[in-house]
Amino acid sequence: MKFEKIQAPKGVREYLPPESQGFEWVREQLIAPAKEAGYQLMELPVFEDTNLFTRGVGESTDVVSKEMYTFEDRGGRSITLRPEGTAGVMRAVIEQNLDRGQLPVKVWYSGQFFRAERPQAGRYRQFYQVGIEAIGIEDPALDAEVIAIADRGFKNLGLKNYQLEITSLGDAQSRASHRVDLLAFISELNLDEETSNRAKINPLRLFDDKRPEMQAAMLKAPILLDYLSEESAANFAAVQRYLKAMRIDFTINPRMVRGLDYYTGTTFEFVHSDLGAQSGIGGGGRYDGLMETLGGQSLSGIGFGLGVDRALLAAIAESTLPSQEFSSDLFIIPLGELAKEEALVIAQGLRLSGVRTELAFGDRALKGAMKAADKSGARYVIVLGESELTARTVELKRMSDGVVTSIKIDQLQNELSRALSLSSNSQ
Ligand code: HAM
């Protein structure tokens, strides 16, 4: 009987060797600046109580209303695969009382997120983010630091063709006075029922409506930045001053609407110009009410999520990915059972001392095994047969020029360490 092949689910991005090396590099570069700034890892579940997202992220958002992977578990509970990371971090902070300790709570995370979006280049149903959250302190210097950490991550990748856009959604008072005028403006528009329902939950969403007639209509809409309270305006000015001091370029985009409802105050997005429609490589902002909405005390927070898949596409587009194909230092070809056992032991010892070592498996004939060694890109090769075992001596072959040196097996580790550090010094 012949079984049919099974395919990966639609819209899922997976990374296989050798591409996975680039993916891993991008992920590590993006998050390194957060670690340097004292953020600590939080590993969270990929599924949560559905209420966490409906309440935390907001029902006016596409993410909650259309894109969640929600199912009932065996105990009849409604469970959702996390579409984003901030709500889960906040849930854990509240549940484990981290907000009763040293503030701000500063954490980073990395992993898969799930949104049932229409798949296209750069938009997947399972995608990867690295992110940080700094919870419990309101200070524009913290806003600027969070933005600077994200910017450093993209600079670590060598990216140049991106722009940082910032705006402020102000405090509750700013948003309330803007909302009155915005709702009055919107009531004059002839909206379909769905759009009008959306506007009732969050009128700012209409700025994000992609239909040309809506975009045209919203051009005349009142802008939140013009309604900032004195305090919010001073706060936003300070964030800009700090960014300038750190020489971080930005533009102000007063019409920016983030896809999640919890944002207040400073919000920002990084947009890459070589990625077509899915140009957002990262974004974030402050969220004043989230902790309270999720049953905690009233503390503000700020953070970002960076799209690892899109950052990788950007690094490929700008040709900044280093070539990272793995090649070992030594390839050992054992001939015969005794030699195989000895080769395993030698490899174990060499790897402990930092020599990257691979073995030939499968009892292939010498010719085939040599071909595999060559293909692996290893810098040195030894063949371990009966005569070598008896003499406790091997012929160490340097693959770059074929030069062969006789070496005692006991001396392999010393010789290789010396040869490898010598050649890497001379590079
Ligand atoms: P977000 O803007 O929804 O924010 O997502 C952050 C980044 O994740 C986006 O800029 C994009 O690069 C990537 N991304 C989002 N959806 C997809 C997708 N379907 N396929 C590929 N990449 C995608 C958040 O998630 C917030 N939690 C960020 C945050 C943290 N705000 C405050 N703290």
Short mmCIF file of C-alpha atoms and ligand atoms in Angstrom, two decimals:
data_model
loop_
_atom_site.label_atom_id
_atom_site.label_comp_id
_atom_site.label_asym_id
_atom_site.label_seq_id
_atom_site.Cartn_x
_atom_site.Cartn_y
_atom_site.Cartn_z
CA MET A 1 0.00 0.00 0.00
CA LYS A 2 1.25 3.47 -0.86
CA PHE A 3 0.48 6.30 1.53
CA GLU A 4 -0.25 9.82 0.34
CA LYS A 5 2.15 12.58 1.34
CA ILE A 6 0.98 15.07 3.94
CA GLN A 7 1.53 18.77 3.38
CA ALA A 8 2.13 21.59 5.85
CA PRO A 9 -1.03 23.60 6.69
CA LYS A 10 -1.78 26.57 4.40
CA GLY A 11 0.01 29.82 5.18
CA VAL A 12 2.59 28.31 7.49
CA ARG A 13 6.20 29.39 7.09
CA GLU A 14 8.88 26.93 8.05
CA TYR A 15 12.66 27.30 7.96
CA LEU A 16 14.84 24.40 6.88
CA PRO A 17 18.62 24.20 6.48
CA PRO A 18 20.47 26.06 5.11
CA GLU A 19 17.93 28.95 5.23
CA SER A 20 17.25 28.28 8.92
CA GLN A 21 20.74 29.55 9.74
CA GLY A 22 19.82 32.97 8.38
CA PHE A 23 16.55 32.87 10.31
CA GLU A 24 18.36 32.03 13.55
CA TRP A 25 20.91 34.79 12.95
CA VAL A 26 18.17 37.38 12.33
CA ARG A 27 16.28 36.36 15.46
CA GLU A 28 19.39 36.55 17.65
CA GLN A 29 20.49 39.93 16.22
CA LEU A 30 17.03 41.41 16.73
CA ILE A 31 16.80 40.48 20.39
CA ALA A 32 20.45 41.00 21.43
CA PRO A 33 19.99 44.73 22.22
CA ALA A 34 17.16 43.93 24.67
CA LYS A 35 19.36 41.50 26.56
CA GLU A 36 22.12 44.12 26.70
CA ALA A 37 19.61 46.56 28.23
CA GLY A 38 18.64 44.19 31.06
CA TYR A 39 15.47 42.59 29.69
CA GLN A 40 14.95 39.00 30.84
CA LEU A 41 13.36 36.04 29.09
CA MET A 42 9.72 35.11 29.58
CA GLU A 43 8.59 31.78 28.07
CA LEU A 44 4.82 31.73 27.79
CA PRO A 45 2.17 29.28 26.57
CA VAL A 46 1.20 29.51 22.91
CA PHE A 47 -2.44 28.99 23.84
CA GLU A 48 -4.43 31.00 26.35
CA ASP A 49 -7.99 31.55 27.57
CA THR A 50 -9.81 33.25 24.65
CA ASN A 51 -11.03 36.04 26.97
CA LEU A 52 -7.44 37.23 27.34
CA PHE A 53 -7.41 38.37 23.73
CA THR A 54 -11.03 39.49 23.31
CA ARG A 55 -10.63 41.70 26.39
CA GLY A 56 -6.95 42.57 26.02
CA VAL A 57 -6.54 43.10 22.27
CA GLY A 58 -10.08 44.36 21.62
CA GLU A 59 -13.12 43.26 19.66
CA SER A 60 -12.93 46.04 17.05
CA THR A 61 -9.66 44.61 15.72
CA ASP A 62 -9.34 42.26 12.75
CA VAL A 63 -7.04 40.17 14.89
CA VAL A 64 -9.83 39.34 17.36
CA SER A 65 -12.90 39.53 15.13
CA LYS A 66 -11.57 37.58 12.13
CA GLU A 67 -8.17 36.05 12.64
CA MET A 68 -8.05 34.07 15.86
CA TYR A 69 -7.48 30.33 15.96
CA THR A 70 -10.05 29.49 18.62
CA PHE A 71 -11.18 26.04 19.68
CA GLU A 72 -12.78 24.25 22.57
CA ASP A 73 -10.44 22.02 24.55
CA ARG A 74 -11.44 18.65 25.97
CA GLY A 75 -12.66 20.31 29.15
CA GLY A 76 -15.03 22.58 27.20
CA ARG A 77 -12.88 25.70 27.70
CA SER A 78 -12.47 28.22 24.90
CA ILE A 79 -8.80 28.35 23.97
CA THR A 80 -7.02 30.59 21.44
CA LEU A 81 -3.58 30.25 19.86
CA ARG A 82 -1.82 33.50 20.78
CA PRO A 83 -2.14 36.10 17.99
CA GLU A 84 0.31 38.43 19.78
CA GLY A 85 2.48 38.52 22.89
CA THR A 86 1.62 41.53 25.02
CA ALA A 87 -1.64 40.25 26.52
CA GLY A 88 0.02 36.97 27.59
CA VAL A 89 2.92 38.81 29.23
CA MET A 90 0.48 40.99 31.13
CA ARG A 91 -1.56 37.96 32.20
CA ALA A 92 1.58 36.30 33.58
CA VAL A 93 2.81 39.48 35.29
CA ILE A 94 -0.53 39.88 37.08
CA GLU A 95 -0.89 36.17 37.90
CA GLN A 96 2.64 35.86 39.31
CA ASN A 97 2.58 39.28 41.06
CA LEU A 98 5.68 40.52 39.23
CA ASP A 99 4.15 44.00 39.35
CA ARG A 100 4.55 43.96 43.15
CA GLY A 101 8.33 43.80 42.81
CA GLN A 102 10.97 45.97 41.17
CA LEU A 103 9.57 48.23 38.42
CA PRO A 104 9.67 48.39 35.51
CA VAL A 105 9.23 44.69 34.90
CA LYS A 106 11.46 44.25 31.82
CA VAL A 107 10.99 41.06 29.79
CA TRP A 108 11.67 39.73 26.29
CA TYR A 109 10.08 36.87 24.42
CA SER A 110 10.44 35.06 21.14
CA GLY A 111 8.27 32.53 19.37
CA GLN A 112 5.37 31.65 17.12
CA PHE A 113 2.18 33.66 16.82
CA PHE A 114 -0.98 32.74 14.94
CA ARG A 115 -3.36 34.82 12.85
CA ALA A 116 -5.73 33.37 10.25
CA GLU A 117 -4.87 36.03 7.66
CA ARG A 118 -4.94 35.61 3.89
CA PRO A 119 -1.44 34.27 3.21
CA GLN A 120 0.87 36.21 0.90
CA ALA A 121 4.56 37.11 0.74
CA GLY A 122 5.51 38.26 4.25
CA ARG A 123 2.10 37.43 5.73
CA TYR A 124 1.69 34.04 7.31
CA ARG A 125 -0.75 32.23 9.56
CA GLN A 126 2.04 31.14 11.84
CA PHE A 127 4.76 33.76 12.08
CA TYR A 128 7.61 34.62 14.40
CA GLN A 129 8.14 37.63 16.60
CA VAL A 130 10.67 38.73 19.12
CA GLY A 131 9.35 41.31 21.54
CA ILE A 132 9.91 43.18 24.76
CA GLU A 133 7.63 44.70 27.38
CA ALA A 134 8.57 47.23 30.09
CA ILE A 135 5.76 47.44 32.62
CA GLY A 136 5.03 49.69 35.55
CA ILE A 137 6.82 53.00 34.90
CA GLU A 138 5.59 56.01 32.95
CA ASP A 139 8.57 57.93 31.66
CA PRO A 140 9.13 59.21 28.11
CA ALA A 141 12.79 58.18 28.48
CA LEU A 142 11.59 54.57 28.74
CA ASP A 143 9.50 55.04 25.57
CA ALA A 144 12.60 56.32 23.78
CA GLU A 145 14.72 53.47 25.10
CA VAL A 146 12.23 50.84 23.92
CA ILE A 147 12.17 52.40 20.44
CA ALA A 148 15.97 52.62 20.43
CA ILE A 149 16.26 48.90 21.28
CA ALA A 150 14.06 47.95 18.32
CA ASP A 151 15.99 50.30 16.05
CA ARG A 152 19.30 48.80 17.20
CA GLY A 153 17.97 45.33 16.35
CA PHE A 154 17.30 46.36 12.75
CA LYS A 155 20.66 48.13 12.56
CA ASN A 156 22.31 44.91 13.82
CA LEU A 157 20.93 43.27 10.68
CA GLY A 158 22.61 45.95 8.58
CA LEU A 159 19.25 47.24 7.32
CA LYS A 160 19.11 50.75 5.86
CA ASN A 161 15.91 50.91 3.81
CA TYR A 162 13.48 51.31 6.67
CA GLN A 163 11.75 54.17 8.39
CA LEU A 164 10.60 54.65 11.94
CA GLU A 165 7.18 56.29 12.19
CA ILE A 166 5.91 57.55 15.52
CA THR A 167 2.81 59.23 16.88
CA SER A 168 1.02 59.71 20.16
CA LEU A 169 -2.47 58.56 21.06
CA GLY A 170 -2.33 60.79 24.14
CA ASP A 171 -3.89 60.23 27.54
CA ALA A 172 -7.56 59.46 28.30
CA GLN A 173 -8.47 63.16 28.33
CA SER A 174 -6.86 63.78 24.90
CA ARG A 175 -8.60 60.76 23.39
CA ALA A 176 -11.98 61.68 24.91
CA SER A 177 -12.03 65.19 23.44
CA HIS A 178 -10.81 63.93 20.07
CA ARG A 179 -13.40 61.15 20.10
CA VAL A 180 -16.31 63.61 20.41
CA ASP A 181 -15.21 65.49 17.29
CA LEU A 182 -14.24 62.33 15.40
CA LEU A 183 -17.61 60.68 16.08
CA ALA A 184 -19.40 63.86 14.95
CA PHE A 185 -17.32 63.82 11.75
CA ILE A 186 -18.00 60.11 11.20
CA SER A 187 -21.75 60.52 11.72
CA GLU A 188 -21.78 62.66 8.57
CA LEU A 189 -20.28 59.80 6.53
CA ASN A 190 -22.52 57.25 4.92
CA LEU A 191 -21.16 54.08 6.52
CA ASP A 192 -22.21 50.47 6.04
CA GLU A 193 -23.31 48.62 9.17
CA GLU A 194 -20.07 46.72 9.78
CA THR A 195 -17.91 49.84 9.51
CA SER A 196 -20.27 51.82 11.67
CA ASN A 197 -20.16 49.11 14.36
CA ARG A 198 -16.39 49.16 14.25
CA ALA A 199 -16.37 52.92 14.59
CA LYS A 200 -18.55 52.66 17.69
CA ILE A 201 -15.98 50.44 19.44
CA ASN A 202 -12.92 52.32 18.17
CA PRO A 203 -13.45 55.21 15.73
CA LEU A 204 -9.67 55.45 15.13
CA ARG A 205 -9.93 52.19 13.17
CA LEU A 206 -11.48 54.09 10.25
CA PHE A 207 -8.10 55.72 9.58
CA ASP A 208 -6.84 52.21 8.84
CA ASP A 209 -9.63 51.34 6.37
CA LYS A 210 -7.86 50.45 3.13
CA ARG A 211 -10.79 51.24 0.77
CA PRO A 212 -9.89 54.30 -1.36
CA GLU A 213 -13.25 56.01 -0.76
CA MET A 214 -12.77 55.66 3.01
CA GLN A 215 -9.20 56.91 2.81
CA ALA A 216 -10.39 59.94 0.85
CA ALA A 217 -13.24 60.57 3.31
CA MET A 218 -10.91 60.33 6.32
CA LEU A 219 -8.47 62.91 4.90
CA LYS A 220 -10.56 65.67 6.46
CA ALA A 221 -11.11 63.86 9.77
CA PRO A 222 -9.84 65.50 12.97
CA ILE A 223 -6.40 64.23 13.98
CA LEU A 224 -5.67 63.06 17.52
CA LEU A 225 -2.28 64.84 17.65
CA ASP A 226 -4.17 68.18 17.53
CA TYR A 227 -6.06 67.21 20.70
CA LEU A 228 -3.17 66.21 22.96
CA SER A 229 -3.48 67.49 26.52
CA GLU A 230 -0.62 69.65 27.76
CA GLU A 231 0.88 66.71 29.60
CA SER A 232 0.61 64.33 26.64
CA ALA A 233 2.08 66.92 24.29
CA ALA A 234 5.05 67.50 26.65
CA ASN A 235 5.51 63.75 26.91
CA PHE A 236 5.52 63.26 23.15
CA ALA A 237 7.93 66.20 22.72
CA ALA A 238 10.28 64.60 25.26
CA VAL A 239 10.21 61.25 23.40
CA GLN A 240 11.18 63.07 20.20
CA ARG A 241 13.94 65.00 21.96
CA TYR A 242 15.43 61.78 23.36
CA LEU A 243 15.27 60.04 19.98
CA LYS A 244 17.06 62.97 18.35
CA ALA A 245 19.71 62.91 21.08
CA MET A 246 20.30 59.23 20.30
CA ARG A 247 20.44 60.08 16.57
CA ILE A 248 17.52 57.86 15.71
CA ASP A 249 15.73 59.10 12.60
CA PHE A 250 11.94 59.15 12.65
CA THR A 251 8.96 60.73 10.98
CA ILE A 252 5.68 61.61 12.63
CA ASN A 253 2.71 59.79 11.13
CA PRO A 254 -0.41 61.23 12.79
CA ARG A 255 -2.67 58.80 10.90
CA MET A 256 -0.96 55.65 12.07
CA VAL A 257 -3.41 53.11 13.48
CA ARG A 258 -2.02 50.05 15.16
CA GLY A 259 -3.91 46.81 14.65
CA LEU A 260 -4.51 46.24 18.37
CA ASP A 261 -6.84 48.26 20.61
CA TYR A 262 -4.79 48.55 23.80
CA TYR A 263 -2.51 51.38 22.64
CA THR A 264 -2.31 54.80 24.31
CA GLY A 265 0.41 57.47 24.29
CA THR A 266 3.53 56.83 22.22
CA THR A 267 3.02 54.37 19.35
CA PHE A 268 5.44 53.46 16.59
CA GLU A 269 6.04 51.33 13.53
CA PHE A 270 9.07 50.35 11.50
CA VAL A 271 8.32 50.21 7.78
CA HIS A 272 10.66 48.67 5.21
CA SER A 273 10.58 49.95 1.66
CA ASP A 274 11.60 46.76 -0.21
CA LEU A 275 8.85 44.44 1.03
CA GLY A 276 5.77 45.46 -0.95
CA ALA A 277 2.41 45.34 0.82
CA GLN A 278 3.63 43.65 4.01
CA SER A 279 6.08 46.40 4.86
CA GLY A 280 5.66 46.52 8.65
CA ILE A 281 8.75 44.89 10.14
CA GLY A 282 7.94 45.83 13.72
CA GLY A 283 5.76 47.98 15.88
CA GLY A 284 4.66 48.75 19.37
CA GLY A 285 3.67 51.40 21.84
CA ARG A 286 2.39 52.26 25.27
CA TYR A 287 -0.70 50.68 26.79
CA ASP A 288 -2.16 52.46 29.83
CA GLY A 289 -5.32 50.47 30.49
CA LEU A 290 -4.31 46.91 29.60
CA MET A 291 -3.28 45.74 33.05
CA GLU A 292 -6.49 47.00 34.62
CA THR A 293 -8.62 45.51 31.81
CA LEU A 294 -7.05 42.15 32.61
CA GLY A 295 -7.88 42.38 36.31
CA GLY A 296 -4.61 43.85 37.59
CA GLN A 297 -3.71 47.18 39.15
CA SER A 298 -3.57 50.34 37.08
CA LEU A 299 -0.02 50.40 35.73
CA SER A 300 1.10 51.45 32.29
CA GLY A 301 3.52 49.56 30.05
CA ILE A 302 5.29 49.86 26.73
CA GLY A 303 6.79 47.34 24.33
CA PHE A 304 7.26 46.17 20.77
CA GLY A 305 6.97 43.11 18.56
CA LEU A 306 9.38 42.65 15.66
CA GLY A 307 8.48 40.34 12.77
CA VAL A 308 11.34 37.87 12.36
CA ASP A 309 10.02 36.49 9.04
CA ARG A 310 9.78 39.98 7.54
CA ALA A 311 13.11 41.11 8.99
CA LEU A 312 14.67 38.08 7.30
CA LEU A 313 13.02 39.05 3.99
CA ALA A 314 14.35 42.59 4.47
CA ALA A 315 17.88 41.31 5.16
CA ILE A 316 17.68 39.18 2.01
CA ALA A 317 16.38 42.16 -0.02
CA GLU A 318 19.26 44.34 1.21
CA SER A 319 21.81 41.49 0.88
CA THR A 320 22.98 41.82 4.47
CA LEU A 321 22.70 38.15 5.46
CA PRO A 322 26.13 36.71 6.22
CA SER A 323 26.83 33.40 4.55
CA GLN A 324 26.61 30.97 7.40
CA GLU A 325 26.74 27.48 5.98
CA PHE A 326 28.06 25.18 8.67
CA SER A 327 31.36 23.53 7.91
CA SER A 328 33.22 21.51 10.48
CA ASP A 329 36.89 21.64 11.41
CA LEU A 330 37.47 17.92 11.17
CA PHE A 331 35.79 15.04 9.35
CA ILE A 332 36.65 11.53 10.62
CA ILE A 333 36.22 8.52 8.36
CA PRO A 334 36.29 5.28 10.38
CA LEU A 335 36.91 2.01 8.53
CA GLY A 336 35.60 -1.03 10.42
CA GLU A 337 33.80 -1.62 13.71
CA LEU A 338 36.73 -0.97 16.08
CA ALA A 339 37.56 2.25 14.30
CA LYS A 340 33.95 3.37 14.51
CA GLU A 341 33.95 3.06 18.30
CA GLU A 342 37.28 4.90 18.54
CA ALA A 343 36.04 7.63 16.17
CA LEU A 344 33.00 8.30 18.38
CA VAL A 345 35.29 8.67 21.41
CA ILE A 346 37.79 10.91 19.60
CA ALA A 347 34.99 13.13 18.23
CA GLN A 348 33.49 13.51 21.69
CA GLY A 349 36.82 14.68 23.14
CA LEU A 350 37.56 17.04 20.26
CA ARG A 351 34.12 18.69 20.41
CA LEU A 352 34.60 19.27 24.15
CA SER A 353 37.75 21.21 23.35
CA GLY A 354 35.92 23.27 20.74
CA VAL A 355 36.96 21.46 17.55
CA ARG A 356 33.79 21.11 15.43
CA THR A 357 33.88 17.49 14.37
CA GLU A 358 31.73 15.36 12.04
CA LEU A 359 31.82 11.62 11.39
CA ALA A 360 31.16 9.51 8.31
CA PHE A 361 28.30 7.09 9.05
CA GLY A 362 26.88 4.07 7.29
CA ASP A 363 30.07 2.06 6.61
CA ARG A 364 30.52 3.59 3.18
CA ALA A 365 33.59 2.68 1.14
CA LEU A 366 36.53 5.10 1.47
CA LYS A 367 35.89 6.78 -1.88
CA GLY A 368 32.26 7.66 -1.05
CA ALA A 369 33.18 8.80 2.45
CA MET A 370 35.95 11.06 1.07
CA LYS A 371 33.41 12.62 -1.27
CA ALA A 372 31.10 13.31 1.68
CA ALA A 373 34.02 14.87 3.58
CA ASP A 374 34.80 17.09 0.63
CA LYS A 375 31.18 18.15 0.24
CA SER A 376 30.88 18.94 3.95
CA GLY A 377 33.47 21.71 3.56
CA ALA A 378 35.46 20.36 6.53
CA ARG A 379 38.92 21.90 6.90
CA TYR A 380 40.71 18.67 7.86
CA VAL A 381 40.04 14.98 7.28
CA ILE A 382 41.43 11.84 8.91
CA VAL A 383 40.87 8.24 7.95
CA LEU A 384 40.85 5.81 10.88
CA GLY A 385 41.52 2.22 9.80
CA GLU A 386 43.16 -0.84 11.33
CA SER A 387 46.73 0.28 10.62
CA GLU A 388 46.11 3.74 12.09
CA LEU A 389 44.65 2.17 15.23
CA THR A 390 47.65 -0.12 15.61
CA ALA A 391 50.16 2.68 15.12
CA ARG A 392 48.02 5.15 17.14
CA THR A 393 48.89 7.60 14.39
CA VAL A 394 46.72 9.24 11.72
CA GLU A 395 47.36 11.20 8.54
CA LEU A 396 45.78 14.63 8.98
CA LYS A 397 44.83 15.99 5.57
CA ARG A 398 44.35 19.73 5.10
CA MET A 399 41.59 20.03 2.51
CA SER A 400 42.57 23.48 1.20
CA ASP A 401 45.86 22.25 -0.31
CA GLY A 402 45.93 18.48 0.29
CA VAL A 403 48.98 18.70 2.60
CA VAL A 404 49.17 15.61 4.84
CA THR A 405 50.84 15.45 8.27
CA SER A 406 51.34 12.37 10.45
CA ILE A 407 50.03 12.93 13.96
CA LYS A 408 49.72 10.74 17.06
CA ILE A 409 46.06 10.23 17.97
CA ASP A 410 46.84 11.55 21.48
CA GLN A 411 48.17 14.76 19.92
CA LEU A 412 45.19 15.39 17.61
CA GLN A 413 43.46 17.73 20.01
CA ASN A 414 46.59 19.87 20.60
CA GLU A 415 47.58 19.92 16.95
CA LEU A 416 44.13 20.82 15.68
CA SER A 417 43.56 23.51 18.31
CA ARG A 418 46.92 25.03 17.36
CA ALA A 419 46.34 24.77 13.61
CA LEU A 420 42.83 26.18 13.81
CA SER A 421 43.72 29.14 15.99
CA LEU A 422 46.82 29.82 13.86
CA SER A 423 44.79 29.91 10.67
CA SER A 424 41.98 31.96 12.17
CA ASN A 425 44.60 34.51 13.44
CA SER A 426 46.03 34.82 9.99
CA GLN A 427 42.61 35.47 8.40
P1 HAM B 1 1.86 43.89 15.56
O1 HAM B 1 2.13 45.18 14.86
O2 HAM B 1 0.51 43.29 15.38
O3 HAM B 1 2.16 44.15 17.09
O4 HAM B 1 2.94 42.80 15.14
C1 HAM B 1 4.32 43.10 15.22
C2 HAM B 1 5.03 42.62 13.98
O5 HAM B 1 4.78 41.23 13.75
C3 HAM B 1 4.57 43.30 12.69
O6 HAM B 1 5.22 44.54 12.52
C4 HAM B 1 5.01 42.29 11.64
O7 HAM B 1 6.38 42.48 11.33
C5 HAM B 1 4.84 40.97 12.35
N1 HAM B 1 3.60 40.30 11.90
C6 HAM B 1 2.34 40.54 12.32
N2 HAM B 1 1.47 39.73 11.68
C7 HAM B 1 2.19 38.97 10.83
C8 HAM B 1 1.86 37.93 9.87
N3 HAM B 1 0.61 37.50 9.68
N4 HAM B 1 2.88 37.37 9.16
C9 HAM B 1 4.16 37.78 9.34
N5 HAM B 1 4.51 38.74 10.23
C10 HAM B 1 3.55 39.33 10.96
C11 HAM B 1 2.02 43.23 18.09
O8 HAM B 1 1.86 42.05 17.91
C12 HAM B 1 2.17 43.82 19.47
N6 HAM B 1 2.03 42.74 20.46
C13 HAM B 1 3.52 44.50 19.62
C14 HAM B 1 3.65 45.15 20.97
C15 HAM B 1 4.35 44.69 22.02
N7 HAM B 1 3.08 46.28 21.34
C16 HAM B 1 3.40 46.53 22.60
N8 HAM B 1 4.15 45.56 23.03
#
